[in-house]
């Protein structure tokens, strides 16, 4: 008795949203306190509405906002140096884009400097996380991810500068990522819910908005730098780097969402969990496969080209289906009646893109990816969907992945 229903919990969460509580760890903690207090009142014989009203009346006005402000100030002080380097990275990125648009010399040097500072910031931020959250498990996993992703970014730098060893560094870091992430997914799958205090799970909840904002920023600069390629058919290697960076960032982040699900739903529907583990891992491995094409086939023509297209768009199709099934059968989101059909609609887009790349379609449909009106119109449509459903982590990640694949005609 006294246990709240999903609808009642959703009402409490909606009240926190109305209070402006956006920091996810604090939001979860405050929700636990509210649920506990309301359940206690219900056990004393009150109705849910009466119990909730009493609990709310005992909380001072703007008390939660004050707690959130203090929490963010404390975290900001602890991550001051990291935030400083993030700002430096953004400044370098902005200068690089401006120099590129003005056709001034030094744009490529600024881009390389941006990626170098970004790699250092990743390592610095990871070290700070390990130090600040020392009570959590999984600090070695944070270091492993940071080192591999940092090496991946440095490999991109070497590739732009045509340094020797660029391909080796790029491929070996990609192989490390392709092994580590599925291994972590299996680890969380078999954890039985015992890893709720794992640092990766904590950071996933903590940084949802931040990761999406980073990806959207990279996409925005990628559109600017890649505008000739996207709209006029010219070649711009610099812009592709930003899109590629965005795809990797959001792709790894999206796959990592399954870890949080495995930990928080350890005893629910084992068949569903097993299907999610297999399908998400397959999508992630397909997602990583195009990076190995030059090594496996030496050329992007012939069979290598076909495999790359099936892998790239196949990964997006599988993720689309996962999101569609989630909102159709398992989600408690009040917007699921919109999100299920929208996810289903978006499943068809990578199918069409794959057909266009492999020249299955001719005429109007075959020329969609080079049609400026369609490119801009579909991008605006995706942006509207993102703004409308930005609080849905899975659907918003799907939108970002679709947006990136849409803006690279030569993927």
Short mmCIF file of N, CA and C in Angstrom, two decimals, residues 230-311:
data_model
loop_
_atom_site.label_atom_id
_atom_site.label_comp_id
_atom_site.label_asym_id
_atom_site.label_seq_id
_atom_site.Cartn_x
_atom_site.Cartn_y
_atom_site.Cartn_z
N UNK A 230 27.66 20.70 -49.55
CA UNK A 230 26.27 20.30 -49.36
C UNK A 230 25.37 20.91 -50.41
N UNK A 231 25.55 22.20 -50.68
CA UNK A 231 24.60 22.91 -51.53
C UNK A 231 25.07 23.11 -52.97
N UNK A 232 26.40 23.15 -53.18
CA UNK A 232 26.90 23.44 -54.51
C UNK A 232 27.67 22.29 -55.13
N UNK A 233 27.88 21.24 -54.36
CA UNK A 233 28.56 20.07 -54.91
C UNK A 233 30.08 20.16 -54.88
N UNK A 234 30.64 21.20 -54.26
CA UNK A 234 32.08 21.33 -54.16
C UNK A 234 32.65 20.39 -53.12
N UNK A 235 33.97 20.41 -52.99
CA UNK A 235 34.62 19.53 -52.02
C UNK A 235 35.17 20.36 -50.86
N UNK A 236 34.87 19.94 -49.66
CA UNK A 236 35.36 20.64 -48.47
C UNK A 236 35.62 19.61 -47.39
N UNK A 237 36.87 19.18 -47.29
CA UNK A 237 37.24 18.14 -46.34
C UNK A 237 37.06 18.61 -44.91
N UNK A 238 37.27 19.91 -44.67
CA UNK A 238 37.17 20.45 -43.31
C UNK A 238 35.77 20.25 -42.74
N UNK A 239 34.75 20.59 -43.53
CA UNK A 239 33.38 20.45 -43.06
C UNK A 239 33.02 19.01 -42.75
N UNK A 240 33.52 18.07 -43.55
CA UNK A 240 33.21 16.67 -43.31
C UNK A 240 33.75 16.20 -41.96
N UNK A 241 34.88 16.76 -41.55
CA UNK A 241 35.45 16.37 -40.26
C UNK A 241 34.47 16.66 -39.13
N UNK A 242 33.80 17.82 -39.20
CA UNK A 242 32.86 18.18 -38.15
C UNK A 242 31.66 17.23 -38.12
N UNK A 243 31.14 16.90 -39.31
CA UNK A 243 30.04 15.94 -39.36
C UNK A 243 30.48 14.58 -38.85
N UNK A 244 31.67 14.16 -39.25
CA UNK A 244 32.19 12.87 -38.82
C UNK A 244 32.36 12.84 -37.31
N UNK A 245 32.90 13.92 -36.76
CA UNK A 245 33.07 14.07 -35.33
C UNK A 245 31.72 13.98 -34.62
N UNK A 246 30.70 14.63 -35.19
CA UNK A 246 29.35 14.63 -34.60
C UNK A 246 28.75 13.23 -34.59
N UNK A 247 28.90 12.53 -35.72
CA UNK A 247 28.35 11.17 -35.82
C UNK A 247 28.96 10.26 -34.76
N UNK A 248 30.30 10.32 -34.63
CA UNK A 248 30.98 9.48 -33.64
C UNK A 248 30.51 9.82 -32.24
N UNK A 249 30.48 11.11 -31.93
CA UNK A 249 30.10 11.57 -30.60
C UNK A 249 28.71 11.08 -30.23
N UNK A 250 27.73 11.36 -31.09
CA UNK A 250 26.34 11.01 -30.78
C UNK A 250 26.13 9.50 -30.89
N UNK A 251 26.82 8.85 -31.82
CA UNK A 251 26.67 7.41 -31.97
C UNK A 251 27.10 6.65 -30.72
N UNK A 252 28.26 7.01 -30.17
CA UNK A 252 28.73 6.37 -28.94
C UNK A 252 27.82 6.71 -27.77
N UNK A 253 27.40 7.95 -27.70
CA UNK A 253 26.53 8.39 -26.61
C UNK A 253 25.18 7.67 -26.66
N UNK A 254 24.63 7.50 -27.86
CA UNK A 254 23.34 6.83 -28.02
C UNK A 254 23.43 5.36 -27.64
N UNK A 255 24.50 4.70 -28.08
CA UNK A 255 24.69 3.29 -27.72
C UNK A 255 24.83 3.14 -26.21
N UNK A 256 25.53 4.10 -25.58
CA UNK A 256 25.75 4.03 -24.13
C UNK A 256 24.46 4.17 -23.34
N UNK A 257 23.39 4.68 -23.96
CA UNK A 257 22.11 4.77 -23.28
C UNK A 257 21.60 3.40 -22.84
N UNK A 258 21.96 2.35 -23.57
CA UNK A 258 21.51 1.00 -23.20
C UNK A 258 22.10 0.59 -21.85
N UNK A 259 23.28 1.09 -21.51
CA UNK A 259 23.90 0.74 -20.23
C UNK A 259 23.01 1.20 -19.09
N UNK A 260 22.53 2.42 -19.19
CA UNK A 260 21.65 2.97 -18.16
C UNK A 260 20.36 2.15 -18.05
N UNK A 261 19.85 1.73 -19.19
CA UNK A 261 18.62 0.93 -19.19
C UNK A 261 18.86 -0.42 -18.53
N UNK A 262 19.97 -1.08 -18.84
CA UNK A 262 20.26 -2.40 -18.27
C UNK A 262 20.38 -2.33 -16.74
N UNK A 263 20.97 -1.26 -16.24
CA UNK A 263 21.15 -1.12 -14.80
C UNK A 263 19.84 -0.81 -14.10
N UNK A 264 19.04 0.07 -14.70
CA UNK A 264 17.81 0.52 -14.04
C UNK A 264 16.64 -0.44 -14.25
N UNK A 265 16.74 -1.39 -15.18
CA UNK A 265 15.67 -2.35 -15.43
C UNK A 265 16.24 -3.76 -15.40
N UNK A 266 16.93 -4.08 -14.32
CA UNK A 266 17.69 -5.32 -14.23
C UNK A 266 16.82 -6.57 -14.21
N UNK A 267 15.57 -6.46 -13.73
CA UNK A 267 14.73 -7.66 -13.59
C UNK A 267 13.55 -7.67 -14.55
N UNK A 268 13.43 -6.65 -15.39
CA UNK A 268 12.28 -6.53 -16.28
C UNK A 268 12.54 -7.17 -17.64
N UNK A 269 11.64 -8.01 -18.09
CA UNK A 269 11.58 -8.53 -19.45
C UNK A 269 12.96 -8.93 -19.99
N UNK A 270 13.50 -10.05 -19.54
CA UNK A 270 14.85 -10.45 -19.99
C UNK A 270 14.95 -10.63 -21.51
N UNK A 271 13.86 -11.08 -22.15
CA UNK A 271 13.90 -11.25 -23.60
C UNK A 271 14.07 -9.91 -24.31
N UNK A 272 13.41 -8.88 -23.78
CA UNK A 272 13.53 -7.54 -24.36
C UNK A 272 14.96 -7.01 -24.16
N UNK A 273 15.50 -7.21 -22.98
CA UNK A 273 16.87 -6.76 -22.71
C UNK A 273 17.86 -7.47 -23.62
N UNK A 274 17.66 -8.76 -23.82
CA UNK A 274 18.57 -9.51 -24.68
C UNK A 274 18.48 -9.01 -26.13
N UNK A 275 17.27 -8.77 -26.59
CA UNK A 275 17.09 -8.25 -27.95
C UNK A 275 17.73 -6.87 -28.10
N UNK A 276 17.59 -6.05 -27.06
CA UNK A 276 18.19 -4.71 -27.09
C UNK A 276 19.71 -4.80 -27.12
N UNK A 277 20.29 -5.71 -26.32
CA UNK A 277 21.74 -5.88 -26.31
C UNK A 277 22.25 -6.27 -27.69
N UNK A 278 21.61 -7.26 -28.31
CA UNK A 278 22.07 -7.76 -29.61
C UNK A 278 21.88 -6.72 -30.71
N UNK A 279 20.71 -6.09 -30.76
CA UNK A 279 20.43 -5.14 -31.83
C UNK A 279 21.27 -3.86 -31.70
N UNK A 280 21.40 -3.34 -30.49
CA UNK A 280 22.18 -2.12 -30.31
C UNK A 280 23.66 -2.36 -30.57
N UNK A 281 24.16 -3.52 -30.16
CA UNK A 281 25.57 -3.85 -30.42
C UNK A 281 25.82 -4.01 -31.90
N UNK A 282 24.90 -4.67 -32.61
CA UNK A 282 25.03 -4.81 -34.06
C UNK A 282 25.03 -3.45 -34.73
N UNK A 283 24.12 -2.57 -34.30
CA UNK A 283 24.06 -1.23 -34.88
C UNK A 283 25.37 -0.47 -34.63
N UNK A 284 25.92 -0.60 -33.43
CA UNK A 284 27.15 0.12 -33.11
C UNK A 284 28.32 -0.41 -33.94
N UNK A 285 28.43 -1.73 -34.09
CA UNK A 285 29.52 -2.31 -34.88
C UNK A 285 29.39 -1.93 -36.35
N UNK A 286 28.16 -1.92 -36.88
CA UNK A 286 27.96 -1.45 -38.26
C UNK A 286 28.34 0.02 -38.37
N UNK A 287 28.01 0.77 -37.35
CA UNK A 287 28.30 2.19 -37.30
C UNK A 287 29.81 2.44 -37.37
N UNK A 288 30.61 1.57 -36.74
CA UNK A 288 32.06 1.72 -36.72
C UNK A 288 32.73 1.14 -37.97
N UNK A 289 32.06 0.23 -38.66
CA UNK A 289 32.67 -0.49 -39.78
C UNK A 289 33.21 0.41 -40.88
N UNK A 290 32.50 1.47 -41.30
CA UNK A 290 33.05 2.30 -42.39
C UNK A 290 34.43 2.87 -42.11
N UNK A 291 34.83 2.99 -40.87
CA UNK A 291 36.16 3.52 -40.56
C UNK A 291 37.27 2.56 -40.95
N UNK A 292 36.90 1.28 -41.08
CA UNK A 292 37.92 0.29 -41.40
C UNK A 292 37.96 -0.04 -42.90
N UNK A 293 37.12 0.60 -43.71
CA UNK A 293 37.06 0.28 -45.13
C UNK A 293 38.40 0.48 -45.85
N UNK A 294 39.11 1.62 -45.62
CA UNK A 294 40.38 1.78 -46.31
C UNK A 294 41.39 0.68 -45.98
N UNK A 295 41.34 0.16 -44.74
CA UNK A 295 42.28 -0.88 -44.33
C UNK A 295 41.86 -2.24 -44.89
N UNK A 296 40.55 -2.51 -44.86
CA UNK A 296 40.07 -3.82 -45.30
C UNK A 296 40.09 -3.97 -46.82
N UNK A 297 39.81 -2.88 -47.55
CA UNK A 297 39.67 -2.99 -49.00
C UNK A 297 40.64 -2.08 -49.77
N UNK A 298 41.27 -1.14 -49.05
CA UNK A 298 42.24 -0.28 -49.70
C UNK A 298 41.66 0.76 -50.62
N UNK A 299 40.39 0.64 -50.95
CA UNK A 299 39.73 1.58 -51.85
C UNK A 299 38.27 1.66 -51.48
N UNK A 300 37.65 2.77 -51.79
CA UNK A 300 36.24 2.96 -51.48
C UNK A 300 35.37 2.64 -52.69
N UNK A 301 35.95 2.03 -53.70
CA UNK A 301 35.19 1.64 -54.88
C UNK A 301 34.79 0.18 -54.76
N UNK A 302 33.89 -0.26 -55.66
CA UNK A 302 33.51 -1.66 -55.71
C UNK A 302 32.83 -2.14 -54.45
N UNK A 303 33.23 -3.33 -53.98
CA UNK A 303 32.59 -3.96 -52.84
C UNK A 303 32.77 -3.14 -51.57
N UNK A 304 33.90 -2.45 -51.45
CA UNK A 304 34.12 -1.61 -50.28
C UNK A 304 33.09 -0.50 -50.17
N UNK A 305 32.75 0.11 -51.30
CA UNK A 305 31.75 1.17 -51.32
C UNK A 305 30.38 0.64 -50.91
N UNK A 306 30.00 -0.52 -51.46
CA UNK A 306 28.69 -1.11 -51.15
C UNK A 306 28.59 -1.46 -49.68
N UNK A 307 29.64 -2.10 -49.13
CA UNK A 307 29.62 -2.48 -47.72
C UNK A 307 29.54 -1.25 -46.84
N UNK A 308 30.26 -0.19 -47.22
CA UNK A 308 30.24 1.02 -46.41
C UNK A 308 28.83 1.61 -46.36
N UNK A 309 28.14 1.62 -47.49
CA UNK A 309 26.78 2.18 -47.51
C UNK A 309 25.82 1.34 -46.67
N UNK A 310 25.89 0.01 -46.82
CA UNK A 310 25.02 -0.87 -46.03
C UNK A 310 25.31 -0.73 -44.54
N UNK A 311 26.58 -0.60 -44.18
CA UNK A 311 26.94 -0.47 -42.77
C UNK A 311 26.45 0.85 -42.20
#
